[in-house]
Amino acid sequence: MNGGGVRVPRRRDIRKWSRVAIFPIMTALLLPPYILSIILSPPAQRLITKIWSAGCCRLCALRIKVSGAPETASPVLYIVNHVSYLDIPILQRFLDASFVAKKEVAEWPLFGFLARLARTMFIDRASFRAVEQRDRMARRLADKNMILFPEGTSTDGQGLAPFKTALFSAAMPGPRKAADKVTVQPVSIAYTRY
């Protein structure tokens, strides 16, 4: 506050709110070329996804340290702990894969639309649909790597919640050819302060 009792915005507040404002602008600018790339050029689609994800990480002031390397064989089912909504752009930045998400995400404003564009597979957590969804996921794994959050929800990252294991069997050997074997790679995300 200055002497007259009026609050003067701090530099940190200005930076924070400018980052919040830049996100929808960045998304709106990249959306038309992304939609075109879906039709015309999958490699361009991947590049635009990486640019958007890197921009999100930068806006959130994330410094990312990666240990290990993503599996290069294809298809790959990445099994990842879910700590924050920031997991999505972080994983998109480094992995060429689509996500598996609860069906409610499809209805979220903006993020549901973006998830549908990114070919997210939406699942119903009702157990009576498990076999159908496992088979759908196995078919998707035939042509696209996938990211699964087996805990089914985000956690604080200090421990593991019980896994929802029904979809794991999508990676099991079955009627597919040996060349279509699915590699399962565990990925762990941890947020720390430097």
PDB file of C-alpha atoms in Angstrom:
ATOM      1  CA  MET A   1       0.000   0.000   0.000  1.00  0.00           C
ATOM      2  CA  ASN A   2       1.101   3.527  -0.584  1.00  0.00           C
ATOM      3  CA  GLY A   3       0.454   6.415   1.842  1.00  0.00           C
ATOM      4  CA  GLY A   4      -3.135   7.007   0.611  1.00  0.00           C
ATOM      5  CA  GLY A   5      -4.382   3.505   1.384  1.00  0.00           C
ATOM      6  CA  VAL A   6      -4.577   2.419  -2.267  1.00  0.00           C
ATOM      7  CA  ARG A   7      -3.124  -1.007  -3.037  1.00  0.00           C
ATOM      8  CA  VAL A   8      -0.400  -0.891  -5.663  1.00  0.00           C
ATOM      9  CA  PRO A   9      -0.137  -4.162  -7.624  1.00  0.00           C
ATOM     10  CA  ARG A  10       3.091  -5.956  -6.956  1.00  0.00           C
ATOM     11  CA  ARG A  11       5.280  -7.008  -9.845  1.00  0.00           C
ATOM     12  CA  ARG A  12       4.615 -10.670  -8.999  1.00  0.00           C
ATOM     13  CA  ASP A  13       0.822 -10.130  -9.239  1.00  0.00           C
ATOM     14  CA  ILE A  14       1.183  -8.445 -12.632  1.00  0.00           C
ATOM     15  CA  ARG A  15       3.311 -11.315 -13.941  1.00  0.00           C
ATOM     16  CA  LYS A  16       0.862 -13.900 -12.610  1.00  0.00           C
ATOM     17  CA  TRP A  17      -2.203 -12.314 -14.216  1.00  0.00           C
ATOM     18  CA  SER A  18      -0.394 -11.635 -17.489  1.00  0.00           C
ATOM     19  CA  ARG A  19       0.425 -15.358 -17.665  1.00  0.00           C
ATOM     20  CA  VAL A  20      -3.233 -16.211 -17.059  1.00  0.00           C
ATOM     21  CA  ALA A  21      -4.202 -13.860 -19.918  1.00  0.00           C
ATOM     22  CA  ILE A  22      -1.576 -15.264 -22.304  1.00  0.00           C
ATOM     23  CA  PHE A  23      -2.837 -18.874 -22.038  1.00  0.00           C
ATOM     24  CA  PRO A  24      -6.138 -18.372 -23.933  1.00  0.00           C
ATOM     25  CA  ILE A  25      -4.403 -16.114 -26.477  1.00  0.00           C
ATOM     26  CA  MET A  26      -1.705 -18.723 -27.126  1.00  0.00           C
ATOM     27  CA  THR A  27      -4.339 -21.461 -27.368  1.00  0.00           C
ATOM     28  CA  ALA A  28      -6.508 -19.417 -29.770  1.00  0.00           C
ATOM     29  CA  LEU A  29      -3.527 -18.656 -32.028  1.00  0.00           C
ATOM     30  CA  LEU A  30      -2.408 -22.288 -32.234  1.00  0.00           C
ATOM     31  CA  LEU A  31      -5.887 -23.798 -32.586  1.00  0.00           C
ATOM     32  CA  PRO A  32      -6.543 -23.090 -36.322  1.00  0.00           C
ATOM     33  CA  PRO A  33      -3.205 -24.528 -37.520  1.00  0.00           C
ATOM     34  CA  TYR A  34      -3.688 -27.492 -35.160  1.00  0.00           C
ATOM     35  CA  ILE A  35      -7.111 -28.278 -36.615  1.00  0.00           C
ATOM     36  CA  LEU A  36      -5.699 -28.024 -40.158  1.00  0.00           C
ATOM     37  CA  SER A  37      -2.798 -30.287 -39.216  1.00  0.00           C
ATOM     38  CA  ILE A  38      -5.215 -32.999 -38.046  1.00  0.00           C
ATOM     39  CA  ILE A  39      -6.434 -33.223 -41.634  1.00  0.00           C
ATOM     40  CA  LEU A  40      -3.262 -32.425 -43.565  1.00  0.00           C
ATOM     41  CA  SER A  41      -0.167 -33.320 -41.593  1.00  0.00           C
ATOM     42  CA  PRO A  42       0.174 -35.488 -38.465  1.00  0.00           C
ATOM     43  CA  PRO A  43       3.857 -34.436 -38.035  1.00  0.00           C
ATOM     44  CA  ALA A  44       2.757 -30.782 -37.971  1.00  0.00           C
ATOM     45  CA  GLN A  45       0.074 -31.712 -35.442  1.00  0.00           C
ATOM     46  CA  ARG A  46       2.748 -33.162 -33.157  1.00  0.00           C
ATOM     47  CA  LEU A  47       4.913 -30.038 -33.557  1.00  0.00           C
ATOM     48  CA  ILE A  48       2.025 -27.708 -32.680  1.00  0.00           C
ATOM     49  CA  THR A  49       1.201 -29.871 -29.654  1.00  0.00           C
ATOM     50  CA  LYS A  50       4.823 -29.603 -28.482  1.00  0.00           C
ATOM     51  CA  ILE A  51       4.823 -25.803 -28.968  1.00  0.00           C
ATOM     52  CA  TRP A  52       1.568 -25.441 -27.008  1.00  0.00           C
ATOM     53  CA  SER A  53       2.799 -27.746 -24.236  1.00  0.00           C
ATOM     54  CA  ALA A  54       6.158 -25.956 -23.976  1.00  0.00           C
ATOM     55  CA  GLY A  55       4.279 -22.631 -23.824  1.00  0.00           C
ATOM     56  CA  CYS A  56       2.066 -23.910 -21.001  1.00  0.00           C
ATOM     57  CA  CYS A  57       5.101 -25.118 -19.056  1.00  0.00           C
ATOM     58  CA  ARG A  58       6.798 -21.756 -19.573  1.00  0.00           C
ATOM     59  CA  LEU A  59       3.710 -19.810 -18.496  1.00  0.00           C
ATOM     60  CA  CYS A  60       3.592 -21.880 -15.311  1.00  0.00           C
ATOM     61  CA  ALA A  61       7.314 -21.235 -14.758  1.00  0.00           C
ATOM     62  CA  LEU A  62       8.051 -24.965 -14.629  1.00  0.00           C
ATOM     63  CA  ARG A  63      11.650 -26.123 -14.763  1.00  0.00           C
ATOM     64  CA  ILE A  64      11.496 -29.708 -15.896  1.00  0.00           C
ATOM     65  CA  LYS A  65      14.127 -32.323 -15.224  1.00  0.00           C
ATOM     66  CA  VAL A  66      13.774 -35.617 -17.081  1.00  0.00           C
ATOM     67  CA  SER A  67      15.476 -38.799 -15.912  1.00  0.00           C
ATOM     68  CA  GLY A  68      15.496 -41.696 -18.349  1.00  0.00           C
ATOM     69  CA  ALA A  69      14.076 -41.757 -21.859  1.00  0.00           C
ATOM     70  CA  PRO A  70      10.727 -42.608 -23.397  1.00  0.00           C
ATOM     71  CA  GLU A  71      10.459 -46.022 -24.982  1.00  0.00           C
ATOM     72  CA  THR A  72      10.975 -45.794 -28.734  1.00  0.00           C
ATOM     73  CA  ALA A  73       9.177 -49.012 -29.634  1.00  0.00           C
ATOM     74  CA  SER A  74       5.591 -48.627 -30.679  1.00  0.00           C
ATOM     75  CA  PRO A  75       2.941 -49.058 -29.469  1.00  0.00           C
ATOM     76  CA  VAL A  76       3.612 -47.980 -25.889  1.00  0.00           C
ATOM     77  CA  LEU A  77       1.239 -47.764 -22.951  1.00  0.00           C
ATOM     78  CA  TYR A  78       2.659 -45.213 -20.506  1.00  0.00           C
ATOM     79  CA  ILE A  79       1.476 -45.797 -16.935  1.00  0.00           C
ATOM     80  CA  VAL A  80       1.749 -42.475 -15.048  1.00  0.00           C
ATOM     81  CA  ASN A  81       0.921 -41.177 -11.597  1.00  0.00           C
ATOM     82  CA  HIS A  82      -1.415 -38.153 -11.741  1.00  0.00           C
ATOM     83  CA  VAL A  83      -0.434 -35.281  -9.468  1.00  0.00           C
ATOM     84  CA  SER A  84      -1.733 -32.134 -11.167  1.00  0.00           C
ATOM     85  CA  TYR A  85      -3.464 -30.819 -14.264  1.00  0.00           C
ATOM     86  CA  LEU A  86       0.016 -29.648 -15.257  1.00  0.00           C
ATOM     87  CA  ASP A  87       0.860 -33.313 -15.884  1.00  0.00           C
ATOM     88  CA  ILE A  88      -0.944 -33.041 -19.241  1.00  0.00           C
ATOM     89  CA  PRO A  89       1.242 -30.404 -20.939  1.00  0.00           C
ATOM     90  CA  ILE A  90       4.383 -31.864 -19.337  1.00  0.00           C
ATOM     91  CA  LEU A  91       3.657 -35.318 -20.740  1.00  0.00           C
ATOM     92  CA  GLN A  92       2.557 -33.930 -24.125  1.00  0.00           C
ATOM     93  CA  ARG A  93       5.838 -32.090 -24.386  1.00  0.00           C
ATOM     94  CA  PHE A  94       7.884 -35.288 -24.137  1.00  0.00           C
ATOM     95  CA  LEU A  95       5.642 -38.164 -25.261  1.00  0.00           C
ATOM     96  CA  ASP A  96       3.900 -38.750 -28.566  1.00  0.00           C
ATOM     97  CA  ALA A  97       0.754 -40.321 -27.139  1.00  0.00           C
ATOM     98  CA  SER A  98      -2.932 -39.709 -26.534  1.00  0.00           C
ATOM     99  CA  PHE A  99      -4.546 -39.777 -23.100  1.00  0.00           C
ATOM    100  CA  VAL A 100      -7.141 -41.948 -21.431  1.00  0.00           C
ATOM    101  CA  ALA A 101      -9.474 -39.809 -19.300  1.00  0.00           C
ATOM    102  CA  LYS A 102     -12.725 -40.155 -17.386  1.00  0.00           C
ATOM    103  CA  LYS A 103     -15.756 -39.374 -19.549  1.00  0.00           C
ATOM    104  CA  GLU A 104     -16.620 -36.265 -17.495  1.00  0.00           C
ATOM    105  CA  VAL A 105     -13.555 -34.482 -18.919  1.00  0.00           C
ATOM    106  CA  ALA A 106     -15.205 -34.442 -22.373  1.00  0.00           C
ATOM    107  CA  GLU A 107     -17.852 -32.039 -20.987  1.00  0.00           C
ATOM    108  CA  TRP A 108     -15.442 -29.548 -19.386  1.00  0.00           C
ATOM    109  CA  PRO A 109     -15.459 -26.115 -21.033  1.00  0.00           C
ATOM    110  CA  LEU A 110     -12.422 -25.534 -23.294  1.00  0.00           C
ATOM    111  CA  PHE A 111     -10.372 -28.413 -21.855  1.00  0.00           C
ATOM    112  CA  GLY A 112     -12.918 -31.010 -22.944  1.00  0.00           C
ATOM    113  CA  PHE A 113     -12.873 -29.572 -26.466  1.00  0.00           C
ATOM    114  CA  LEU A 114      -9.056 -29.599 -26.530  1.00  0.00           C
ATOM    115  CA  ALA A 115      -9.002 -33.168 -25.189  1.00  0.00           C
ATOM    116  CA  ARG A 116     -11.387 -34.338 -27.927  1.00  0.00           C
ATOM    117  CA  LEU A 117      -9.208 -32.669 -30.581  1.00  0.00           C
ATOM    118  CA  ALA A 118      -6.169 -34.485 -29.162  1.00  0.00           C
ATOM    119  CA  ARG A 119      -7.955 -37.843 -29.608  1.00  0.00           C
ATOM    120  CA  THR A 120      -8.300 -38.510 -25.882  1.00  0.00           C
ATOM    121  CA  MET A 121     -10.101 -41.775 -25.166  1.00  0.00           C
ATOM    122  CA  PHE A 122     -12.885 -41.124 -22.668  1.00  0.00           C
ATOM    123  CA  ILE A 123     -13.887 -43.981 -20.388  1.00  0.00           C
ATOM    124  CA  ASP A 124     -16.839 -44.697 -18.158  1.00  0.00           C
ATOM    125  CA  ARG A 125     -15.687 -45.868 -14.745  1.00  0.00           C
ATOM    126  CA  ALA A 126     -18.682 -48.196 -14.383  1.00  0.00           C
ATOM    127  CA  SER A 127     -17.291 -51.702 -14.077  1.00  0.00           C
ATOM    128  CA  PHE A 128     -19.863 -53.269 -16.430  1.00  0.00           C
ATOM    129  CA  ARG A 129     -18.209 -51.403 -19.350  1.00  0.00           C
ATOM    130  CA  ALA A 130     -14.651 -52.507 -18.513  1.00  0.00           C
ATOM    131  CA  VAL A 131     -14.339 -55.238 -21.174  1.00  0.00           C
ATOM    132  CA  GLU A 132     -15.736 -53.017 -23.946  1.00  0.00           C
ATOM    133  CA  GLN A 133     -13.401 -50.155 -22.996  1.00  0.00           C
ATOM    134  CA  ARG A 134     -10.401 -52.477 -22.708  1.00  0.00           C
ATOM    135  CA  ASP A 135     -11.052 -53.739 -26.241  1.00  0.00           C
ATOM    136  CA  ARG A 136     -11.459 -50.199 -27.565  1.00  0.00           C
ATOM    137  CA  MET A 137      -8.173 -49.215 -25.922  1.00  0.00           C
ATOM    138  CA  ALA A 138      -6.415 -52.267 -27.398  1.00  0.00           C
ATOM    139  CA  ARG A 139      -7.591 -51.220 -30.876  1.00  0.00           C
ATOM    140  CA  ARG A 140      -6.347 -47.655 -30.295  1.00  0.00           C
ATOM    141  CA  LEU A 141      -2.978 -48.989 -29.126  1.00  0.00           C
ATOM    142  CA  ALA A 142      -2.553 -50.639 -32.515  1.00  0.00           C
ATOM    143  CA  ASP A 143      -1.875 -47.225 -34.090  1.00  0.00           C
ATOM    144  CA  LYS A 144      -1.228 -44.743 -31.265  1.00  0.00           C
ATOM    145  CA  ASN A 145       0.738 -44.711 -28.007  1.00  0.00           C
ATOM    146  CA  MET A 146      -1.433 -44.015 -24.978  1.00  0.00           C
ATOM    147  CA  ILE A 147      -1.047 -42.507 -21.512  1.00  0.00           C
ATOM    148  CA  LEU A 148      -3.036 -44.031 -18.653  1.00  0.00           C
ATOM    149  CA  PHE A 149      -3.377 -42.662 -15.129  1.00  0.00           C
ATOM    150  CA  PRO A 150      -4.151 -45.945 -13.326  1.00  0.00           C
ATOM    151  CA  GLU A 151      -5.083 -44.282 -10.039  1.00  0.00           C
ATOM    152  CA  GLY A 152      -8.083 -42.784 -11.828  1.00  0.00           C
ATOM    153  CA  THR A 153      -7.656 -39.423 -10.101  1.00  0.00           C
ATOM    154  CA  SER A 154      -4.994 -36.928  -9.121  1.00  0.00           C
ATOM    155  CA  THR A 155      -3.201 -37.343  -5.790  1.00  0.00           C
ATOM    156  CA  ASP A 156      -0.658 -35.334  -3.817  1.00  0.00           C
ATOM    157  CA  GLY A 157       2.134 -37.546  -5.158  1.00  0.00           C
ATOM    158  CA  GLN A 158       3.263 -38.644  -1.689  1.00  0.00           C
ATOM    159  CA  GLY A 159       1.915 -42.153  -2.176  1.00  0.00           C
ATOM    160  CA  LEU A 160      -0.120 -44.267  -4.556  1.00  0.00           C
ATOM    161  CA  ALA A 161      -3.886 -44.596  -4.620  1.00  0.00           C
ATOM    162  CA  PRO A 162      -5.304 -48.013  -5.530  1.00  0.00           C
ATOM    163  CA  PHE A 163      -4.956 -48.743  -9.254  1.00  0.00           C
ATOM    164  CA  LYS A 164      -7.977 -49.214 -11.483  1.00  0.00           C
ATOM    165  CA  THR A 165      -6.547 -52.253 -13.252  1.00  0.00           C
ATOM    166  CA  ALA A 166      -9.254 -53.174 -15.785  1.00  0.00           C
ATOM    167  CA  LEU A 167      -7.589 -51.260 -18.649  1.00  0.00           C
ATOM    168  CA  PHE A 168      -4.132 -52.750 -18.037  1.00  0.00           C
ATOM    169  CA  SER A 169      -5.198 -55.846 -19.924  1.00  0.00           C
ATOM    170  CA  ALA A 170      -5.358 -53.786 -23.147  1.00  0.00           C
ATOM    171  CA  ALA A 171      -1.578 -54.268 -23.261  1.00  0.00           C
ATOM    172  CA  MET A 172      -1.746 -58.036 -22.708  1.00  0.00           C
ATOM    173  CA  PRO A 173      -0.920 -60.432 -25.527  1.00  0.00           C
ATOM    174  CA  GLY A 174      -3.983 -61.465 -27.386  1.00  0.00           C
ATOM    175  CA  PRO A 175      -5.032 -62.011 -30.966  1.00  0.00           C
ATOM    176  CA  ARG A 176      -2.665 -59.334 -32.277  1.00  0.00           C
ATOM    177  CA  LYS A 177       0.516 -60.269 -34.135  1.00  0.00           C
ATOM    178  CA  ALA A 178       3.844 -60.476 -32.297  1.00  0.00           C
ATOM    179  CA  ALA A 179       4.913 -57.339 -34.173  1.00  0.00           C
ATOM    180  CA  ASP A 180       2.035 -55.500 -32.479  1.00  0.00           C
ATOM    181  CA  LYS A 181       3.247 -56.279 -28.963  1.00  0.00           C
ATOM    182  CA  VAL A 182       2.553 -53.394 -26.592  1.00  0.00           C
ATOM    183  CA  THR A 183       5.390 -52.071 -24.441  1.00  0.00           C
ATOM    184  CA  VAL A 184       4.370 -50.817 -21.000  1.00  0.00           C
ATOM    185  CA  GLN A 185       6.544 -48.044 -19.562  1.00  0.00           C
ATOM    186  CA  PRO A 186       6.030 -46.631 -16.074  1.00  0.00           C
ATOM    187  CA  VAL A 187       6.475 -42.870 -15.683  1.00  0.00           C
ATOM    188  CA  SER A 188       6.653 -41.014 -12.382  1.00  0.00           C
ATOM    189  CA  ILE A 189       6.009 -37.285 -11.987  1.00  0.00           C
ATOM    190  CA  ALA A 190       7.159 -35.394  -8.895  1.00  0.00           C
ATOM    191  CA  TYR A 191       6.857 -31.672  -8.244  1.00  0.00           C
ATOM    192  CA  THR A 192       9.575 -30.132  -6.096  1.00  0.00           C
ATOM    193  CA  ARG A 193      10.765 -26.661  -5.235  1.00  0.00           C
ATOM    194  CA  TYR A 194      14.340 -25.778  -6.125  1.00  0.00           C
TER     195      TYR A 194
END
